[in-house]
CSV table of C-alpha atoms and ligand atoms in Angstrom, one decimal:
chain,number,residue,atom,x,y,z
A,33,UNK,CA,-15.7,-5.8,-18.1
A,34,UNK,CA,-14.0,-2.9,-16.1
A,35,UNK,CA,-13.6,-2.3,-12.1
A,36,UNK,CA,-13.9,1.0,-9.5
A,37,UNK,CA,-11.1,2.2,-7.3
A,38,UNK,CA,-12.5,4.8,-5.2
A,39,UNK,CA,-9.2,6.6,-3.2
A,40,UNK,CA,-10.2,7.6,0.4
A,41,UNK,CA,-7.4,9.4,1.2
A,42,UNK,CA,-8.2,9.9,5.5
A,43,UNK,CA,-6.4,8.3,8.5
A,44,UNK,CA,-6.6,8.3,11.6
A,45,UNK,CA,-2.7,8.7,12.5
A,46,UNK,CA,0.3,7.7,10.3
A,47,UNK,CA,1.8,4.3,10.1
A,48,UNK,CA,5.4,4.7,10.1
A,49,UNK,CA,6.2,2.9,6.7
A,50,UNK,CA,3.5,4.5,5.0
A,51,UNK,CA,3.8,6.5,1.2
A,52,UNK,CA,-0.2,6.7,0.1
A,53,UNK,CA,-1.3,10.0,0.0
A,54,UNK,CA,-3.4,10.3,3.1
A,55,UNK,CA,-4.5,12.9,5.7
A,56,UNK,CA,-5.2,12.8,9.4
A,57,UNK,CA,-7.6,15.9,9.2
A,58,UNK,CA,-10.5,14.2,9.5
A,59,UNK,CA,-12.9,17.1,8.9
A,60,UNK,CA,-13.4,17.2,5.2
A,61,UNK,CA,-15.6,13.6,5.0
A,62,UNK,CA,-18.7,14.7,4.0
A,63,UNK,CA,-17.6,16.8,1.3
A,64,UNK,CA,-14.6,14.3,-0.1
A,65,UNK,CA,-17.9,12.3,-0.4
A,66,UNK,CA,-19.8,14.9,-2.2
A,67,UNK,CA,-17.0,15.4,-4.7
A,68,UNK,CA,-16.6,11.8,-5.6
A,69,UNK,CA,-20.1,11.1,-6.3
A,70,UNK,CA,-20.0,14.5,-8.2
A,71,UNK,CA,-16.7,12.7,-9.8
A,72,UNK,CA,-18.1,9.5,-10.8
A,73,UNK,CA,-21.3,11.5,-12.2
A,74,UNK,CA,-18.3,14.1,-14.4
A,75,UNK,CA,-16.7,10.3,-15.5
A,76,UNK,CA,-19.4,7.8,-15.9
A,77,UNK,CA,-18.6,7.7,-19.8
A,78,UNK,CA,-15.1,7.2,-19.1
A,79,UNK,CA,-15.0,3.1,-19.3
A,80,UNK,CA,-17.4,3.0,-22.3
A,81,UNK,CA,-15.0,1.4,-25.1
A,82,UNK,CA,-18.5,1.0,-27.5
A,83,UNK,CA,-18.3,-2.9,-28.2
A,84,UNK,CA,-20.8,-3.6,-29.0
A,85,UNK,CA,-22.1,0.4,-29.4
A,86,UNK,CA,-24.5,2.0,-26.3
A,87,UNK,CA,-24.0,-1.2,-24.2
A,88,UNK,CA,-23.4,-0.4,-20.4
A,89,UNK,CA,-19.9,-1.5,-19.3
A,90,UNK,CA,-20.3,-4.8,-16.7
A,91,UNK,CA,-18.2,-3.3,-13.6
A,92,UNK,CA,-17.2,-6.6,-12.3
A,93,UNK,CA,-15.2,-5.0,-9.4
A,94,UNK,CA,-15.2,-2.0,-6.6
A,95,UNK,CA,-12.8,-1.3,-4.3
A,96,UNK,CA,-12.9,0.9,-1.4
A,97,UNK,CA,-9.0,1.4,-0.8
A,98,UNK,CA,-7.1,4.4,0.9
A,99,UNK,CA,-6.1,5.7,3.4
A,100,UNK,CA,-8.9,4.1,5.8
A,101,UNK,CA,-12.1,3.8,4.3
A,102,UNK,CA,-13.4,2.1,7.6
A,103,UNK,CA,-13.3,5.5,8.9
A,104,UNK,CA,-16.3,6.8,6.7
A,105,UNK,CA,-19.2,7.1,8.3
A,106,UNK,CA,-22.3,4.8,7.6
A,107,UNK,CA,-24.4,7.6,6.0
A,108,UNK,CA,-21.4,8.5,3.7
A,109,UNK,CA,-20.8,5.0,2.7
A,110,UNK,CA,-24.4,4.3,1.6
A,111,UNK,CA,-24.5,8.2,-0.1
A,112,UNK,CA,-21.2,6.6,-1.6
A,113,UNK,CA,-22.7,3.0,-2.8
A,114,UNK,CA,-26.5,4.4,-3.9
A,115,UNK,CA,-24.1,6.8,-6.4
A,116,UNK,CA,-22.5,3.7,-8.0
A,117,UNK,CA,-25.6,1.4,-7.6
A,118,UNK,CA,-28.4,4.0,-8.4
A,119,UNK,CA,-29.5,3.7,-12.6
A,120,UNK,CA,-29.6,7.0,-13.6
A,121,UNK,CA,-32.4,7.6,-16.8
A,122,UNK,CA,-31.2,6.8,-20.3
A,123,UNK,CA,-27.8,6.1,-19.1
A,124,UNK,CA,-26.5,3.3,-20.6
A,125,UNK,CA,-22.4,4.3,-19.7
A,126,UNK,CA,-21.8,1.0,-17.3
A,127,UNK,CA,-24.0,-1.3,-14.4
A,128,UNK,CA,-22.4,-3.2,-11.3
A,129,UNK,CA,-22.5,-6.9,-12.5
A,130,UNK,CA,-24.8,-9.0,-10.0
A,131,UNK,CA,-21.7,-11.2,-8.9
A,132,UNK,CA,-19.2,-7.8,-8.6
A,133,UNK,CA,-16.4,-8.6,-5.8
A,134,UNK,CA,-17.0,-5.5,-3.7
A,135,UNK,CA,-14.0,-4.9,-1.6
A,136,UNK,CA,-13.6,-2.5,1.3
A,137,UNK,CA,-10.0,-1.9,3.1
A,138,UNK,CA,-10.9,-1.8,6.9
A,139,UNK,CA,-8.3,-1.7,9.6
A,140,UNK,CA,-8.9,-4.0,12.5
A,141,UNK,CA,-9.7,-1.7,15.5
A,142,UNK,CA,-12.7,0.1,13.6
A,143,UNK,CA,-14.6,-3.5,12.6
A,144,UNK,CA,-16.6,-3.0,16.1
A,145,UNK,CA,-20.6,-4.9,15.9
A,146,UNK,CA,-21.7,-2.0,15.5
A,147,UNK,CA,-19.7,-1.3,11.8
A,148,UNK,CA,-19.6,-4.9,11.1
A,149,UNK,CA,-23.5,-4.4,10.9
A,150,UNK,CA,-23.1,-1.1,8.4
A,151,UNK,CA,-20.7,-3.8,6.5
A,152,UNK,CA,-23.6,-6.1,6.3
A,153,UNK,CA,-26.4,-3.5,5.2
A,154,UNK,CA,-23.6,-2.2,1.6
A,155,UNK,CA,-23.2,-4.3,-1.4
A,156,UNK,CA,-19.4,-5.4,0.2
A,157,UNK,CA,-19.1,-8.7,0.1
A,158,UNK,CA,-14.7,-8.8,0.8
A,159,UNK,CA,-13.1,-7.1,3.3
A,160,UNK,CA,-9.0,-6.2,3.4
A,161,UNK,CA,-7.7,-6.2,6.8
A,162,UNK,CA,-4.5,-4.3,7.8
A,163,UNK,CA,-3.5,-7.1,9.8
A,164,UNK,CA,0.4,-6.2,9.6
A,165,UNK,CA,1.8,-8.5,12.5
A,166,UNK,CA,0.4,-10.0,15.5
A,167,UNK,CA,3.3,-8.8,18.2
A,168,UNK,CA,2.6,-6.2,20.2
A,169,UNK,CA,5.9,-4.4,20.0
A,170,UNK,CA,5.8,-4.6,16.7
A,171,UNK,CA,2.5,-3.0,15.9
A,172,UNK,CA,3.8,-0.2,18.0
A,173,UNK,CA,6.8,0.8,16.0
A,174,UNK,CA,4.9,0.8,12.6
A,175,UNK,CA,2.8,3.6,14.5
A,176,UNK,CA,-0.3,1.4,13.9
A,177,UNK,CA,-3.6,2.0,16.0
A,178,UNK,CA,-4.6,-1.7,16.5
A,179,UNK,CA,-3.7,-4.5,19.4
A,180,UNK,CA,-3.3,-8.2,18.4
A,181,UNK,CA,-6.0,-9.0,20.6
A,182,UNK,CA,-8.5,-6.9,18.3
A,183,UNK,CA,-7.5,-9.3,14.9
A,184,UNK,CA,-9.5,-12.1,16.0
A,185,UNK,CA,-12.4,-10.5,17.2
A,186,UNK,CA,-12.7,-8.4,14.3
A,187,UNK,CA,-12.8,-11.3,11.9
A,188,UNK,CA,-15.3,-13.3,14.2
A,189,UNK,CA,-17.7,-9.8,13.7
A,190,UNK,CA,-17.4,-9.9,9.9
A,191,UNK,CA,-17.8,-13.3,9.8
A,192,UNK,CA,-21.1,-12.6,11.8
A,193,UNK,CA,-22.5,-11.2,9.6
A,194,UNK,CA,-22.1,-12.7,6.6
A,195,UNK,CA,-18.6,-11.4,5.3
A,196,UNK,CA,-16.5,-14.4,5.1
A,197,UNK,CA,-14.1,-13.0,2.2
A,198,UNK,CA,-11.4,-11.2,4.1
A,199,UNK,CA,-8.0,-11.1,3.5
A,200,UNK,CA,-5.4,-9.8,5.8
A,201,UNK,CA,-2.0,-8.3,4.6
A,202,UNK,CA,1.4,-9.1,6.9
A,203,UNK,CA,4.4,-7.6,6.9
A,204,UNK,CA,7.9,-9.4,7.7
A,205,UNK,CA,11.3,-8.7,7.2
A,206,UNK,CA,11.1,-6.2,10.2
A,207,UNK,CA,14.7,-5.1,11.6
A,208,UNK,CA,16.1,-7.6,14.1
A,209,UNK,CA,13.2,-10.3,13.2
A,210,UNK,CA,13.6,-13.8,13.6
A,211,UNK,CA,12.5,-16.4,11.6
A,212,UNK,CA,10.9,-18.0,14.5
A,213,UNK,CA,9.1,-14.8,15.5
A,214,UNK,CA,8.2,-14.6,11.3
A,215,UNK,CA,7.1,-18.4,12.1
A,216,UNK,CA,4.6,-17.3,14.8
A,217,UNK,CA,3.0,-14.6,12.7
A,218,UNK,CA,2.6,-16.6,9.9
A,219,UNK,CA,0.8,-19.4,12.1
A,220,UNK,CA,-1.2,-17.0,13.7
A,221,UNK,CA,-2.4,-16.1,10.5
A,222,UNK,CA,-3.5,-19.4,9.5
A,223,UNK,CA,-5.3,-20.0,12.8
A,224,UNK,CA,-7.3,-17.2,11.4
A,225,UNK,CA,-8.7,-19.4,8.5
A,226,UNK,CA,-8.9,-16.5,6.2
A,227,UNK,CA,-9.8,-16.9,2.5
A,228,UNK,CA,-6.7,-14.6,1.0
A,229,UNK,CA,-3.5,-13.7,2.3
A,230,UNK,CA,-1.2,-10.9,1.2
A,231,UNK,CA,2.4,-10.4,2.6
A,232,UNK,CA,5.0,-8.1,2.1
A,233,UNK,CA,8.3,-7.8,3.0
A,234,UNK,CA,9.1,-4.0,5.3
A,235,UNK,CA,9.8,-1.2,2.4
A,236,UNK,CA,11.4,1.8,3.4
A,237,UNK,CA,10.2,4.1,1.1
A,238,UNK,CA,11.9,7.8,0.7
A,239,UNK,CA,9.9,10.6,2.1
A,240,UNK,CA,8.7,8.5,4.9
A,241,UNK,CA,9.5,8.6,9.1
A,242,UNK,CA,10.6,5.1,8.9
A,243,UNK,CA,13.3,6.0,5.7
A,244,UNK,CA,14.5,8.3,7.7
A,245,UNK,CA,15.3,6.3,10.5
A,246,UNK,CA,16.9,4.1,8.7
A,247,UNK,CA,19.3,7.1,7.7
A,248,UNK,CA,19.8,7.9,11.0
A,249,UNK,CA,21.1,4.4,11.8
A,250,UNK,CA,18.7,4.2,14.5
A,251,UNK,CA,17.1,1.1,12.8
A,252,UNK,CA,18.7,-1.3,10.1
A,253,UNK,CA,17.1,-3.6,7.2
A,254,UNK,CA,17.6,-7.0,7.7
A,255,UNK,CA,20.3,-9.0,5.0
A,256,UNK,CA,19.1,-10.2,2.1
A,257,UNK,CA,19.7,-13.9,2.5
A,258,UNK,CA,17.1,-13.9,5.9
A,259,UNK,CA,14.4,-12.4,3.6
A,260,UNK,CA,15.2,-15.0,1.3
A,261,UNK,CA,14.5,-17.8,4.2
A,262,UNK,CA,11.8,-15.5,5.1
A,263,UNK,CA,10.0,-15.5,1.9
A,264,UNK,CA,11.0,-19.4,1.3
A,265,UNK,CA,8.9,-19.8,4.8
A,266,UNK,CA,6.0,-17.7,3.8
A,267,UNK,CA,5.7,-19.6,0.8
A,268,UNK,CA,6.1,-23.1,2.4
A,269,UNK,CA,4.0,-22.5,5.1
A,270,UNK,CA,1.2,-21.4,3.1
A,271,UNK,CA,1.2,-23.3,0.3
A,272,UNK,CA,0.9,-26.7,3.1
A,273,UNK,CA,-2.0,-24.9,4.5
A,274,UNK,CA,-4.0,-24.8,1.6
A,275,UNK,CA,-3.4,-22.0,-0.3
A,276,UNK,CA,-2.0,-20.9,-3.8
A,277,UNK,CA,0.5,-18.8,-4.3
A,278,UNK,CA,-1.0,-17.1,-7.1
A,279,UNK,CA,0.9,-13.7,-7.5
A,280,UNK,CA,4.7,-12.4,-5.9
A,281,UNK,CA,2.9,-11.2,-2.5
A,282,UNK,CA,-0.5,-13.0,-3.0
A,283,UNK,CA,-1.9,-15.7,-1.7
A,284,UNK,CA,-5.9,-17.5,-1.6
A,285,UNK,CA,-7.8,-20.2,-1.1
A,286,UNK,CA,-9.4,-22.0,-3.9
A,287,UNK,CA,-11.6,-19.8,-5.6
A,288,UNK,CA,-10.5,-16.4,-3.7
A,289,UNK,CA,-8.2,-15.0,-5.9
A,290,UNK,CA,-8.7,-11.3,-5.7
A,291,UNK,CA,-10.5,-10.1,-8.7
A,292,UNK,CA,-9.8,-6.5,-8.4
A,293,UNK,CA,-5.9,-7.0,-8.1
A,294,UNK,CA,-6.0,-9.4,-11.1
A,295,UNK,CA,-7.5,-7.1,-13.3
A,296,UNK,CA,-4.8,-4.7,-12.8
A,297,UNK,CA,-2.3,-7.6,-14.0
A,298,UNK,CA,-4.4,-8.7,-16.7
A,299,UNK,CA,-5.2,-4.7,-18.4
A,300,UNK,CA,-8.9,-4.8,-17.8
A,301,UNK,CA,-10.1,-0.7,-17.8
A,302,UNK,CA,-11.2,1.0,-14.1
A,303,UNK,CA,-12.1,4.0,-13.3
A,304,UNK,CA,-10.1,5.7,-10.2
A,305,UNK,CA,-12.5,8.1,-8.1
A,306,UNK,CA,-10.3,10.7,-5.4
A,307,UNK,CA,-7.1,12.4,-4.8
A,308,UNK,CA,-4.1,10.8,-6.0
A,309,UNK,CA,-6.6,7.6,-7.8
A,310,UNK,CA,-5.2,6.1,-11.2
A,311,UNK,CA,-7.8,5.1,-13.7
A,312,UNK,CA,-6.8,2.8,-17.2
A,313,UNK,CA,-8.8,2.8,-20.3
A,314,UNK,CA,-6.6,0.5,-21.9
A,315,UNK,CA,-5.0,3.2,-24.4
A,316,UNK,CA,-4.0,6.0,-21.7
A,317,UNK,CA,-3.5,6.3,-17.7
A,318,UNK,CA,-4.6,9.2,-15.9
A,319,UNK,CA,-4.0,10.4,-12.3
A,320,UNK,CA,-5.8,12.7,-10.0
A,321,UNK,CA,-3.4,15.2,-8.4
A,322,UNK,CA,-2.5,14.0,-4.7
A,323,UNK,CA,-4.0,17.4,-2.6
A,324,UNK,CA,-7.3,16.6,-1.2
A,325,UNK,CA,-8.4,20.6,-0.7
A,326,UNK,CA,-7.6,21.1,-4.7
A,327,UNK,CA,-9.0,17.8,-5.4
A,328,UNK,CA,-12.6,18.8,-4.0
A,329,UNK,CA,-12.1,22.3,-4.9
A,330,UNK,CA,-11.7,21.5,-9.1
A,331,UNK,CA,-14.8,18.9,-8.7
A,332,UNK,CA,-17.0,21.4,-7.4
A,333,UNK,CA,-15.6,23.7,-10.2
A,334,UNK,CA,-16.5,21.2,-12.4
A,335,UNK,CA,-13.4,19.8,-13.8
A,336,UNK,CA,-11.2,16.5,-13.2
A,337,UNK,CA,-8.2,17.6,-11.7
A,338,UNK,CA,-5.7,14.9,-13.4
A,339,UNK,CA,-2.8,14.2,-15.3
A,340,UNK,CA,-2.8,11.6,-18.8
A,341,UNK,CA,-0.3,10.2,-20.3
A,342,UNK,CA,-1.5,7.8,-23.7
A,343,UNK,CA,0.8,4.3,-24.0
A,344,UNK,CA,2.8,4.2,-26.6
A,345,UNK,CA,3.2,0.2,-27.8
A,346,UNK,CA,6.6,0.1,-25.6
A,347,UNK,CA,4.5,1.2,-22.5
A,348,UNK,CA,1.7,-1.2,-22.8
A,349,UNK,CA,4.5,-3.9,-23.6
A,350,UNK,CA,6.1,-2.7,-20.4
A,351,UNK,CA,3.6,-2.7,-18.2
A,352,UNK,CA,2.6,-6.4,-19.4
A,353,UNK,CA,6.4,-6.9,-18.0
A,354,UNK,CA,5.6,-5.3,-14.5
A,355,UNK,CA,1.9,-6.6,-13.8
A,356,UNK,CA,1.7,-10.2,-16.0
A,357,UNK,CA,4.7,-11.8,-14.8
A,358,UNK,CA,3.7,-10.9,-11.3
A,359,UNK,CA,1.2,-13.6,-11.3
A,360,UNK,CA,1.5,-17.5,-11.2
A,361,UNK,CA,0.2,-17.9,-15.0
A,362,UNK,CA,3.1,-15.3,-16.1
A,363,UNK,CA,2.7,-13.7,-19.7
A,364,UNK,CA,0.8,-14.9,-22.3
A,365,UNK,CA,3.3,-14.3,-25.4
A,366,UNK,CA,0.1,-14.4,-27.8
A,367,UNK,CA,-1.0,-11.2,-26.1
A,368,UNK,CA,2.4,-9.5,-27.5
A,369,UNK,CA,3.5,-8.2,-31.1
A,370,UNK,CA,5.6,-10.2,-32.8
A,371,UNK,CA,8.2,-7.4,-32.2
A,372,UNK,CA,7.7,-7.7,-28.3
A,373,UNK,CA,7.0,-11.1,-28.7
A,374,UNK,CA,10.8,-11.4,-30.2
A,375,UNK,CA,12.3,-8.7,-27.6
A,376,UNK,CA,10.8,-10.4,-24.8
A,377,UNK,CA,12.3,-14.2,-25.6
A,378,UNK,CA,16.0,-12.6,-26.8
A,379,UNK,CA,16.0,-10.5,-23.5
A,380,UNK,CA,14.8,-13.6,-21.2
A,381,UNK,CA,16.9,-16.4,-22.7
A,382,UNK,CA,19.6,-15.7,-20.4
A,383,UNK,CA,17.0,-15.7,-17.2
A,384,UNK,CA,15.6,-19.1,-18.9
A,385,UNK,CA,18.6,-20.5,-19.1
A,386,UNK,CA,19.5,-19.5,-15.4
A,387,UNK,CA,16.4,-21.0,-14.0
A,388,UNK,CA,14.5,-17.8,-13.4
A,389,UNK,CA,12.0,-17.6,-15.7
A,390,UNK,CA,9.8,-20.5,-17.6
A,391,UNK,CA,8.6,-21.2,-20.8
A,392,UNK,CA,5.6,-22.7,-20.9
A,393,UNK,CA,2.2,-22.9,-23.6
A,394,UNK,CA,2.7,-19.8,-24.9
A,395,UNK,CA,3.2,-18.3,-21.2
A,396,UNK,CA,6.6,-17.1,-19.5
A,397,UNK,CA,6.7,-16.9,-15.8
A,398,UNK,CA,8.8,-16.3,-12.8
A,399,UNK,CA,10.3,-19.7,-11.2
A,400,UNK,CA,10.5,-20.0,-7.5
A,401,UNK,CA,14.3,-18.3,-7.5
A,402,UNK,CA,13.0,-15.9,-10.1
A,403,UNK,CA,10.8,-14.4,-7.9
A,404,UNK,CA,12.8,-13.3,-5.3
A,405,UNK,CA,14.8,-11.3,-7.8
A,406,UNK,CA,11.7,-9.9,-10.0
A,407,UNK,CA,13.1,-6.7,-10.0
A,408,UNK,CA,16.2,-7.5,-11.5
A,409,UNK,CA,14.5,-9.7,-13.6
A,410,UNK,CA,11.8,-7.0,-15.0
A,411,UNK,CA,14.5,-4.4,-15.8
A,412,UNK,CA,16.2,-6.9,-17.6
A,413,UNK,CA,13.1,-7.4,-19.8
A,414,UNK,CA,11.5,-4.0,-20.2
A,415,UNK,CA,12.2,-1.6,-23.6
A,416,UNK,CA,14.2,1.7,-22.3
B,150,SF4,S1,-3.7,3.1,7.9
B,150,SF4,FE1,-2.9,2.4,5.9
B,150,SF4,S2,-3.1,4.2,4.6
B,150,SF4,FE2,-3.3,4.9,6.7
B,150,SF4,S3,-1.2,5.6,7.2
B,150,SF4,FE3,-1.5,3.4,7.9
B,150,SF4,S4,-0.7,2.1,6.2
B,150,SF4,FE4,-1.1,4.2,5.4
């Protein structure tokens, strides 16, 4: 079993917070499309792990992340899709599973009838909707593109025609928020009735116009112990309407865990298509270099232009650190040496003692107070 992350790297304008690597010259479309079927075509061996020998892989997941991949056009999406989907003769390298979870990122202001009816005509059966925050003021100073008013209707269009896997991702923790103007948001959202929600608390990431006001003093992050009652409330409120708080920033309804983000936490192989994409084969990582012109340029002179590096048994035990104990279930010690097995306990008895961490059927997972301090907590627990 292995998923696709295909990187479409162009937006419209930039949100203010933002650190993908993204472009707002639009031009290049058709031929960023070109190169990544020419990509996957270069790669299509790349997941093939030969158990049981000249099997195809089962791609269980796709997503179409970026950037804004709503901003493709309709043409380029199905040249896109008939690249993954189409068999090509004698190839036996992988074939999209009949169930895949096919996920697009969309954000709310493209999802117009018209696109909600391209939507319906692809294999994607999930959409993720840049939802952010409902106010106004609010969308405005992240530099997003979208109104509040447009949320709704654009979930009422998917749901039209067929798509009624969407989950929205929030933001909170904005400067000078409330927790009654956090307690809005988060009801709008449920009034919503989506299947998934993802929220995240406002990162001011170096290198971007928002870190730099912050610098300036011209905005200021809120204190810690109102994220705290922010993050207590998130959690509350959603886990009494329903749904289960299934990873730090996650959040679904029964049966809509997303599929393509658990894999990541879970070490399942994908194969990263675009500039700046990560793909896994479960012994090395690799990265395409983050330039779009030399991205294209090196696929159409035939060669992947990336970066490896092979995981030694300390990275692979780290990484377990940073993506397992993300999630609900936590780490499943049997998964570990008994060298890491022994780190890992030695290293978290003074978190288990401390009531951030739990020990339980062979599993060791963040508690409620652990999560908030996860960082702390998984720096505490990783081999330097
Ligand atoms: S739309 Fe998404 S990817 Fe594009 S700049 Fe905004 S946050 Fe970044």
């Amino acid at each position: 079993m292995a998923g696709i992350y295909i990187h479409v790297p162009f937006c419209a304008s930039r949100c203010i917070y933002c650190d993908f690597y993204t472009t707002i010259n639009l031009e290049n479309q058709n031929r960023l499309v070109r190169a990544l079927c020419s990509e996957l075509d270069m790669r299509r061996n790349y997941l093939q792990d030969n158990t049981p020998p000249n099997a195809p892989i089962e791609i269980d997941t796709i997503y179409l992340g970026g950037g804004t991949p709503s901003q493709l056009s309709e043409e380029n999406l199905h040249r896109l899709f008939s690249a993954i989907y189409n068999k090509v003769e004698n190839d036996v390298s992988f074939q999209v599973s009949p169930n895949a979870e096919v996920t697009m990122e969309c954000n709310p202001d493209d999802i117009t009838p018209q696109f909600a009816q391209t939507i319906a005509k692809l294999p994607i059966n999930r959409v993720s909707m840049g939802v952010q925050t409902f106010d106004d003021v609010r969308l405005s100073f992240l530099r997003r593109r979208h109104k509040s008013a447009q949320i709704t209707p654009a979930v009422e269009q998917l749901r039209q025609v067929g798509v009624n896997n969407i989950s929205i991702d929030l933001i909170f923790g904005f400067p000078k928020q409330t927790l009654d103007e956090w307690a809005i948001d988060l009801q709008k959202a449920i009034e919503l009735d989506v299947v998934h929600i993802s929220a995240y608390s406002l990162m001011y990431e170096e290198g971007t116009p928002l870190f730099k006001l912050l610098q300036q003093h011209r905005v200021s992050e809120i204190d810690e112990s109102k994220s705290l009652d922010m993050f207590n409330m998130l959690v509350d409120t959603l886990t009494a309407n329903h749904y289960e708080h299934y990873e730090i920033s996650n959040f679904a309804r029964k049966g809509y865990r997303s599929r393509h983000n658990a894999s990541y936490w879970q070490g399942i192989p994908y194969l990263g298509l675009g500039p700046s994409a990560h793909s896994y084969d479960g012994n090395s990582r690799q990265w395409n270099i983050s330039n779009l012109k030399k991205y294209m340029d090196a696929i159409e002179n035939k060669t992947i232009p990336m970066e490896r590096e092979t995981l030694d048994e300390d990275t692979k035990y780290n990484d377990w650190i940073t993506t397992a104990l993300r999630t609900k279930e936590g780490l499943n010690l049997t998964l570990l040496s008994d060298a890491h097995r022994n780190y890992l306990l030695q290293a978290a008895q003074p978190h288990i003692n401390q009531g951030n961490l739990v020990l339980i059927d062979n599993h060791i997972a963040l508690s409620r107070a652990g999560i908030f301090i996860s960082d702390s907590i998984m720096s505490d627990l990783i081999k330097v």
